[in-house]
Coordinates of C-alpha atoms and ligand atoms in Angstrom, one line a residue:
M1312 CA -4.6 -14.2 26.7
S1313 CA -5.0 -16.9 24.1
H1314 CA -6.9 -16.7 20.8
P1315 CA -8.5 -19.4 18.7
K1316 CA -6.7 -19.9 15.4
I1317 CA -6.6 -16.8 13.2
Y1318 CA -6.2 -16.5 9.5
Y1319 CA -4.0 -13.4 9.2
F1320 CA -4.2 -11.3 6.0
D1321 CA -3.1 -8.0 7.5
N1322 CA 0.6 -8.0 7.2
N1323 CA 0.8 -4.4 6.0
A1324 CA -0.7 -3.3 9.3
T1325 CA 1.7 -5.3 11.4
T1326 CA 3.5 -8.6 11.4
R1327 CA 4.0 -11.5 13.7
V1328 CA 7.3 -11.2 15.6
A1329 CA 9.6 -14.0 14.3
P1330 CA 10.6 -16.6 16.9
E1331 CA 14.3 -16.0 16.0
V1332 CA 13.8 -12.3 16.7
V1333 CA 12.2 -13.0 20.1
D1334 CA 15.2 -15.1 21.0
A1335 CA 17.6 -12.4 20.0
M1336 CA 15.9 -9.7 22.0
L1337 CA 15.0 -11.5 25.2
P1338 CA 18.4 -11.3 26.9
F1339 CA 18.2 -7.6 26.7
L1340 CA 15.0 -7.5 28.8
T1341 CA 16.5 -10.0 31.3
E1342 CA 20.2 -10.1 32.1
H1343 CA 21.6 -7.3 29.8
W1344 CA 19.6 -4.4 30.9
G1345 CA 22.4 -1.8 31.3
N1346 CA 22.3 1.6 29.7
P1347 CA 24.2 1.5 26.4
S1348 CA 25.6 5.0 27.0
S1349 CA 27.2 4.0 30.4
A1350 CA 31.0 3.9 30.7
Y1351 CA 31.3 0.7 32.7
R1352 CA 31.2 -2.6 30.8
F1353 CA 27.8 -3.7 32.1
G1354 CA 26.4 -0.8 30.0
S1355 CA 29.0 -0.5 27.2
D1356 CA 28.6 -4.2 26.4
V1357 CA 25.0 -3.5 25.7
G1358 CA 26.1 -0.5 23.6
R1359 CA 28.3 -2.9 21.5
H1360 CA 25.3 -5.1 20.8
L1361 CA 23.3 -2.0 19.8
E1362 CA 26.0 -1.1 17.3
A1363 CA 25.9 -4.6 15.9
A1364 CA 22.2 -4.3 15.4
R1365 CA 22.8 -0.9 13.7
A1366 CA 25.2 -2.6 11.3
Q1367 CA 22.6 -5.3 10.6
C1368 CA 20.0 -2.7 9.8
A1369 CA 22.5 -0.8 7.6
G1370 CA 23.3 -4.0 5.8
L1371 CA 19.6 -4.4 4.9
I1372 CA 19.7 -1.2 2.9
N1373 CA 23.4 -1.0 1.9
A1374 CA 24.0 2.0 4.1
D1375 CA 26.9 2.9 6.4
P1376 CA 26.0 2.2 10.1
R1377 CA 26.7 5.8 10.9
E1378 CA 23.9 6.8 8.5
I1379 CA 21.3 4.9 10.6
I1380 CA 19.3 6.7 13.4
F1381 CA 17.1 4.4 15.5
T1382 CA 13.7 6.1 16.2
S1383 CA 10.5 5.0 18.0
C1384 CA 8.5 4.2 14.8
G1385 CA 8.1 4.8 11.2
T1386 CA 5.9 7.8 12.0
E1387 CA 8.8 9.4 13.9
S1388 CA 11.2 8.7 11.1
N1389 CA 9.0 10.4 8.6
N1390 CA 8.3 13.4 10.8
T1391 CA 12.0 13.8 11.5
A1392 CA 12.9 13.9 7.9
F1393 CA 10.5 16.7 7.2
H1394 CA 11.5 18.6 10.3
S1395 CA 15.2 18.3 9.5
A1396 CA 14.7 19.5 5.9
L1397 CA 12.8 22.6 7.1
V1398 CA 15.1 23.5 10.0
T1399 CA 18.3 23.1 8.0
Q1400 CA 16.9 25.3 5.1
P1401 CA 15.0 28.0 6.9
G1402 CA 14.4 30.0 3.7
K1403 CA 12.5 27.1 2.1
R1404 CA 8.9 26.7 3.0
H1405 CA 7.5 24.4 0.4
I1406 CA 6.9 20.6 0.7
L1407 CA 6.1 18.4 -2.2
T1408 CA 4.5 15.0 -1.5
T1409 CA 1.7 12.9 -2.8
A1410 CA -2.0 12.5 -2.0
V1411 CA -1.5 8.8 -1.2
E1412 CA 1.2 8.8 1.5
H1413 CA 0.6 7.1 4.8
S1414 CA -1.5 9.1 7.2
A1415 CA 1.7 9.7 9.2
N1416 CA 2.8 12.0 6.4
I1417 CA -0.5 13.4 5.2
K1418 CA -1.4 14.5 8.8
F1419 CA 2.0 15.9 9.5
C1420 CA 2.0 17.9 6.3
Q1421 CA -1.5 19.2 7.0
T1422 CA -0.2 20.4 10.4
L1423 CA 2.8 22.0 8.8
A1424 CA 0.5 23.8 6.3
K1425 CA -1.5 25.2 9.3
R1426 CA 1.8 26.5 10.7
G1427 CA 2.5 28.4 7.5
H1428 CA 4.3 26.0 5.3
E1429 CA 3.1 25.4 1.7
V1430 CA 2.4 21.8 0.8
T1431 CA 1.6 20.3 -2.6
F1432 CA -0.1 16.9 -2.5
L1433 CA 0.5 15.4 -6.0
P1434 CA -2.4 13.5 -7.5
V1435 CA -2.3 9.9 -8.8
D1436 CA -4.1 8.3 -11.7
S1437 CA -6.8 5.7 -11.6
L1438 CA -4.1 3.0 -11.2
G1439 CA -2.6 4.8 -8.2
E1440 CA 0.4 5.9 -10.2
L1441 CA 2.3 9.2 -10.2
D1442 CA 3.0 11.5 -13.1
V1443 CA 6.8 12.0 -12.7
H1444 CA 6.8 14.9 -15.2
L1445 CA 4.2 16.7 -13.1
L1446 CA 6.4 16.0 -10.0
A1447 CA 9.4 17.6 -11.8
E1448 CA 7.3 20.6 -12.8
S1449 CA 6.0 21.1 -9.2
I1450 CA 9.5 21.5 -7.7
R1451 CA 10.0 25.1 -6.8
P1452 CA 13.0 27.2 -5.8
D1453 CA 11.7 27.2 -2.3
T1454 CA 11.0 23.4 -2.1
A1455 CA 12.6 22.2 1.1
I1456 CA 11.9 18.5 0.6
V1457 CA 10.2 16.1 -1.8
S1458 CA 8.7 13.0 -0.1
V1459 CA 7.3 10.0 -2.1
M1460 CA 6.6 6.7 -0.5
Y1461 CA 8.4 3.7 -2.0
A1462 CA 5.3 1.4 -2.0
N1463 CA 1.8 2.2 -1.0
N1464 CA 0.5 0.3 2.0
E1465 CA -3.1 0.1 0.8
T1466 CA -2.6 -0.9 -2.9
G1467 CA 1.0 -2.1 -2.9
V1468 CA 1.7 0.1 -5.9
I1469 CA 5.4 0.8 -6.2
F1470 CA 6.7 4.3 -7.2
P1471 CA 9.8 5.0 -9.4
I1472 CA 12.0 6.1 -6.4
E1473 CA 15.4 5.9 -8.2
E1474 CA 14.1 8.1 -11.0
I1475 CA 12.5 10.6 -8.6
A1476 CA 15.6 10.8 -6.4
A1477 CA 17.8 11.5 -9.5
L1478 CA 15.4 14.2 -10.5
C1479 CA 15.5 15.8 -7.1
R1480 CA 19.3 15.5 -6.9
A1481 CA 19.6 17.3 -10.3
K1482 CA 17.5 20.1 -8.9
G1483 CA 19.4 20.2 -5.6
V1484 CA 16.3 19.3 -3.5
L1485 CA 16.3 16.9 -0.6
F1486 CA 14.4 13.7 -1.1
H1487 CA 12.8 11.4 1.4
T1488 CA 11.1 8.1 0.9
D1489 CA 8.8 6.2 3.3
A1490 CA 10.0 2.6 2.6
V1491 CA 8.2 1.1 5.5
Q1492 CA 6.4 -1.5 3.3
V1493 CA 9.4 -2.6 1.4
P1494 CA 12.1 -4.6 3.3
G1495 CA 11.7 -8.3 3.0
K1496 CA 9.6 -7.8 -0.1
L1497 CA 12.1 -5.9 -2.4
K1498 CA 15.8 -5.4 -2.3
L1499 CA 16.7 -2.0 -0.9
D1500 CA 19.9 -0.2 -1.8
V1501 CA 20.2 3.4 -0.7
K1502 CA 23.4 3.8 -2.7
S1503 CA 21.8 3.0 -6.0
L1504 CA 18.5 4.7 -5.0
G1505 CA 20.3 8.0 -4.3
V1506 CA 17.9 9.2 -1.6
D1507 CA 18.7 11.6 1.2
F1508 CA 16.3 10.1 3.8
L1509 CA 14.6 6.7 4.1
S1510 CA 12.2 5.5 6.8
L1511 CA 11.7 2.0 8.0
S1512 CA 9.6 0.5 10.8
A1513 CA 10.5 -2.8 12.6
H1514 CA 7.0 -4.0 13.2
K1515 CA 6.3 -4.4 9.5
L1516 CA 9.3 -6.7 9.3
H1517 CA 8.6 -9.4 12.0
A1518 CA 10.1 -7.4 14.8
P1519 CA 8.2 -5.7 17.7
K1520 CA 6.3 -2.4 17.6
G1521 CA 8.0 0.7 18.9
V1522 CA 11.2 1.0 16.9
G1523 CA 12.0 2.4 13.5
L1524 CA 14.9 3.9 11.8
L1525 CA 15.8 6.9 9.7
Y1526 CA 18.6 6.6 7.1
V1527 CA 20.2 10.0 6.6
R1528 CA 22.8 10.1 3.8
K1529 CA 26.2 11.1 5.0
Q1530 CA 26.3 14.4 3.0
T1531 CA 22.7 15.4 3.8
P1532 CA 22.3 18.3 6.3
Y1533 CA 20.6 17.1 9.4
Q1534 CA 19.1 18.5 12.6
P1535 CA 17.5 16.3 15.3
Y1536 CA 13.8 16.3 16.1
L1537 CA 14.1 15.0 19.7
I1538 CA 16.7 17.1 21.5
G1539 CA 18.2 15.7 24.6
G1540 CA 21.1 13.5 25.5
G1541 CA 23.9 12.7 23.1
Q1542 CA 22.4 9.3 22.0
E1543 CA 22.6 8.3 18.4
R1544 CA 25.7 10.5 18.0
G1545 CA 23.7 13.5 19.0
R1546 CA 21.1 12.8 16.3
R1547 CA 18.2 11.7 18.5
G1548 CA 18.0 12.3 22.2
G1549 CA 16.5 9.7 24.4
T1550 CA 17.8 6.4 25.7
E1551 CA 17.6 3.8 22.9
N1552 CA 15.0 1.1 22.9
V1553 CA 17.7 -1.5 23.2
A1554 CA 15.8 -4.8 23.1
N1555 CA 13.6 -3.7 20.2
S1556 CA 16.6 -2.3 18.3
I1557 CA 18.4 -5.6 18.6
A1558 CA 15.2 -7.3 17.5
F1559 CA 15.2 -5.0 14.5
G1560 CA 18.7 -5.9 13.6
R1561 CA 18.0 -9.7 13.7
A1562 CA 14.8 -9.1 11.6
A1563 CA 16.8 -7.1 9.1
E1564 CA 19.2 -10.1 8.8
L1565 CA 16.3 -12.5 8.4
A1566 CA 14.7 -10.3 5.7
E1567 CA 17.4 -11.2 3.3
A1568 CA 16.4 -14.8 3.5
T1569 CA 12.7 -14.1 3.1
L1570 CA 12.9 -12.0 0.0
N1571 CA 12.8 -15.1 -2.2
D1572 CA 9.8 -16.6 -0.3
E1573 CA 7.9 -13.3 -0.6
N1574 CA 8.5 -13.1 -4.3
T1575 CA 7.7 -16.7 -5.2
R1576 CA 5.4 -18.5 -2.8
V1577 CA 3.7 -15.5 -1.2
R1578 CA 3.3 -13.8 -4.5
A1579 CA 1.6 -17.0 -5.9
L1580 CA -0.8 -17.1 -2.9
R1581 CA -1.7 -13.4 -3.4
D1582 CA -2.2 -14.0 -7.1
R1583 CA -4.4 -17.0 -6.4
I1584 CA -6.6 -14.9 -4.0
E1585 CA -6.9 -12.1 -6.6
E1586 CA -7.5 -14.3 -9.7
T1587 CA -10.0 -16.6 -7.9
L1588 CA -12.1 -13.7 -6.5
L1589 CA -12.0 -11.7 -9.8
K1590 CA -13.2 -14.8 -11.7
T1591 CA -15.7 -16.2 -9.3
V1592 CA -17.3 -13.3 -7.5
T1593 CA -19.1 -11.0 -9.8
G1594 CA -18.7 -7.2 -9.3
T1595 CA -15.1 -7.6 -8.0
A1596 CA -12.3 -5.3 -9.2
R1597 CA -8.7 -4.8 -8.4
N1598 CA -7.6 -1.4 -7.0
G1599 CA -4.2 -0.2 -8.2
G1600 CA -2.1 -1.1 -11.1
K1601 CA -1.1 -4.8 -11.4
E1602 CA 2.6 -4.1 -11.8
P1603 CA 4.9 -2.8 -10.4
R1604 CA 3.4 -3.8 -7.1
L1605 CA 4.4 -5.4 -3.8
P1606 CA 4.1 -9.2 -4.1
N1607 CA 2.0 -9.6 -0.9
T1608 CA -0.8 -7.0 -1.4
A1609 CA -4.2 -7.4 -2.9
N1610 CA -6.8 -4.6 -2.7
L1611 CA -10.2 -5.5 -4.1
S1612 CA -13.6 -3.8 -4.3
F1613 CA -16.8 -5.7 -4.1
D1614 CA -19.9 -4.0 -5.7
G1615 CA -22.9 -3.5 -3.5
V1616 CA -21.3 -4.1 -0.1
E1617 CA -19.5 -2.1 2.5
A1618 CA -16.0 -3.2 3.6
E1619 CA -17.0 -2.7 7.2
A1620 CA -19.6 -5.4 7.0
V1621 CA -17.3 -7.7 5.1
L1622 CA -14.6 -7.3 7.7
L1623 CA -17.0 -7.9 10.5
L1624 CA -18.1 -11.2 9.0
L1625 CA -14.6 -12.2 8.2
D1626 CA -13.6 -11.4 11.8
Q1627 CA -16.4 -13.8 12.9
A1628 CA -14.8 -16.5 10.7
G1629 CA -11.4 -15.8 12.3
I1630 CA -10.0 -13.9 9.3
C1631 CA -8.1 -10.6 9.8
A1632 CA -8.1 -8.2 6.8
S1633 CA -8.6 -4.5 6.6
S1634 CA -9.8 -1.6 4.6
G1635 CA -8.2 1.8 4.3
S1636 CA -11.3 3.4 5.5
A1637 CA -11.2 5.1 8.8
C1638 CA -14.2 4.8 11.1
T1639 CA -14.4 8.3 12.6
T1640 CA -17.2 8.8 15.1
G1641 CA -19.3 6.1 13.7
S1642 CA -19.3 7.2 10.1
L1643 CA -17.2 5.5 7.5
E1644 CA -14.8 7.7 5.6
A1645 CA -13.5 6.3 2.4
S1646 CA -9.8 5.7 2.1
H1647 CA -7.8 8.8 1.1
V1648 CA -5.7 6.6 -1.2
L1649 CA -8.7 5.1 -3.1
T1650 CA -10.4 8.5 -3.2
A1651 CA -7.2 10.0 -4.7
M1652 CA -7.3 7.3 -7.4
G1653 CA -10.8 8.6 -8.4
L1654 CA -12.8 5.6 -7.1
S1655 CA -16.4 6.5 -6.4
P1656 CA -17.2 6.8 -2.7
A1657 CA -19.3 3.6 -2.9
R1658 CA -16.6 1.6 -4.6
A1659 CA -13.9 2.9 -2.1
R1660 CA -16.1 2.0 0.8
G1661 CA -16.5 -1.5 -0.6
S1662 CA -12.8 -2.2 -0.8
V1663 CA -10.9 -4.7 1.3
R1664 CA -7.1 -5.1 1.5
F1665 CA -5.5 -8.6 1.9
S1666 CA -1.8 -8.4 2.8
L1667 CA 0.1 -11.6 3.1
G1668 CA 3.3 -12.6 4.6
I1669 CA 5.8 -15.4 5.1
Y1670 CA 3.7 -17.2 7.7
N1671 CA 0.7 -17.6 5.4
T1672 CA 0.1 -21.1 4.0
A1673 CA -1.9 -22.5 1.1
E1674 CA -4.4 -23.7 3.7
D1675 CA -5.0 -20.1 4.9
V1676 CA -5.8 -19.1 1.4
D1677 CA -8.1 -22.1 0.8
Y1678 CA -10.0 -21.1 3.9
L1679 CA -10.3 -17.4 2.9
L1680 CA -11.5 -18.4 -0.6
K1681 CA -14.1 -20.7 0.9
E1682 CA -15.5 -18.2 3.4
L1683 CA -15.3 -14.8 1.5
P1684 CA -17.6 -15.6 -1.5
V1685 CA -20.3 -16.8 0.9
I1686 CA -20.0 -13.6 3.0
I1687 CA -20.2 -11.4 -0.1
T1688 CA -23.3 -13.3 -1.4
K1689 CA -24.9 -13.1 2.1
L1690 CA -24.4 -9.4 2.4
R1691 CA -25.6 -8.7 -1.1
A1692 CA -28.8 -10.5 -0.3
M1693 CA -29.4 -8.1 2.6
S1694 CA -30.9 -4.6 2.3
P1695 CA -28.5 -1.6 3.1
A1696 CA -30.6 -1.0 6.2
E1697 CA -30.2 -4.6 7.4
R1698 CA -26.4 -4.5 6.7
E1699 CA -26.1 -1.2 8.6
A1700 CA -28.0 -2.6 11.6
K1701 CA -25.7 -5.6 11.6
V1702 CA -22.6 -3.5 11.6
A1703 CA -23.9 -1.0 14.1
A1704 CA -24.7 -3.9 16.5
H1705 CA -21.1 -4.9 16.5
R1706 CA -19.4 -1.5 16.4
A1707 CA -17.4 -1.0 19.6
P1708 CA -19.0 1.5 21.9
P1709 CA -17.0 4.7 22.2
V1710 CA -14.4 4.6 25.0
S1711 CA -15.5 6.9 27.7
A1712 CA -13.0 9.2 29.2
Ligands
PLP870 C1 2.9 1.3 9.1 C2 3.4 2.4 8.2 C3 3.9 3.6 8.8 C4 3.9 3.9 10.2 O1 4.9 3.1 10.9 P1 4.7 3.1 12.5 O2 6.0 2.4 13.0 O3 3.5 2.3 12.8 O4 4.7 4.5 13.0 C5 4.4 4.6 7.9 N1 4.4 4.4 6.6 C6 3.9 3.3 6.0 C7 3.9 3.1 4.5 C8 3.4 2.3 6.8 O5 2.9 1.2 6.3

């Protein structure tokens, strides 16, 4: 399967696996395929490499390796933190989180609410920012866990995690942060952050899909979500995804070196996209506060067009970008993040996210800035019915069971 050249601006959805990461993991798919839990050396040698990867991942966030649990993805890490907090504190039934979390959290919390837990989804303002005083006031005696994402995947807005963690600590409430969007872009230090739980996912960090981690602070009570063998020191049953975990470790090591590139060159590319479009395409607006924000993310709305049509024409030009909108059974639902920020449904549906990464070049940005204004102008010249027909013609037919 080979593709023509793509211009990839969707790094918050997933990232290209770094060649160095592929090199590190391949031997664990070929010659070193033993079970890391086995007693003989063919297995235990693999176990030693797995532990080295754990130490690399711990290093990325300044944790002790024993505080790292490998999971199957960011979603599992998030679910596990909630589950553990509820199981270790059976008297506490309340969960405090925000309206702009990743759907992994929103959907899990909605499910917990159906099972009889009480969930508060804190609102955000028009810039996508939280009112920390309101958060403090919303903590109850029966709050089992507070969960606030470190940085929003749609807008890049960064939340004051250290401040919120301190507040939770003072009230004796467990605190989790979904930091999936952060490594490689900002320095992470769980010791200075003071969090109980922190989730990461390898595929947002130039490693493969299908592995994540949950940091659990040494003193934090913990109960596993997956119950089975004694893997992960009894904290997660199931034979480890060895090759992917080793890839994660290597990517964690590389992330230290890319921090600078993300915050200088990538940030400048992002700013160029944003400033050029805001200046040259009328009816363009930025979604989310300008700072503090991830250096790679731009979320822009374009008056009078639907993101779905923009993305379709971008795709035809070889450009990958996304919108937070979910296309459910043919109708476009506006992003829950942009809706929570109070954007009108029309503006939310006209919003596109560009998320850059270390493999983007100035030429990629030149190409995007050449193609996109033409696409917006072309779509604005069409009637809504013409645009809808164009999108409908390209919409994938439903997969039949
Ligand atoms: C991608 C993402 C997740 C989910 O991670 P998976 O490994 O795909 O399950 C969770 N939270 C945020 C903020 C994300 O961007």
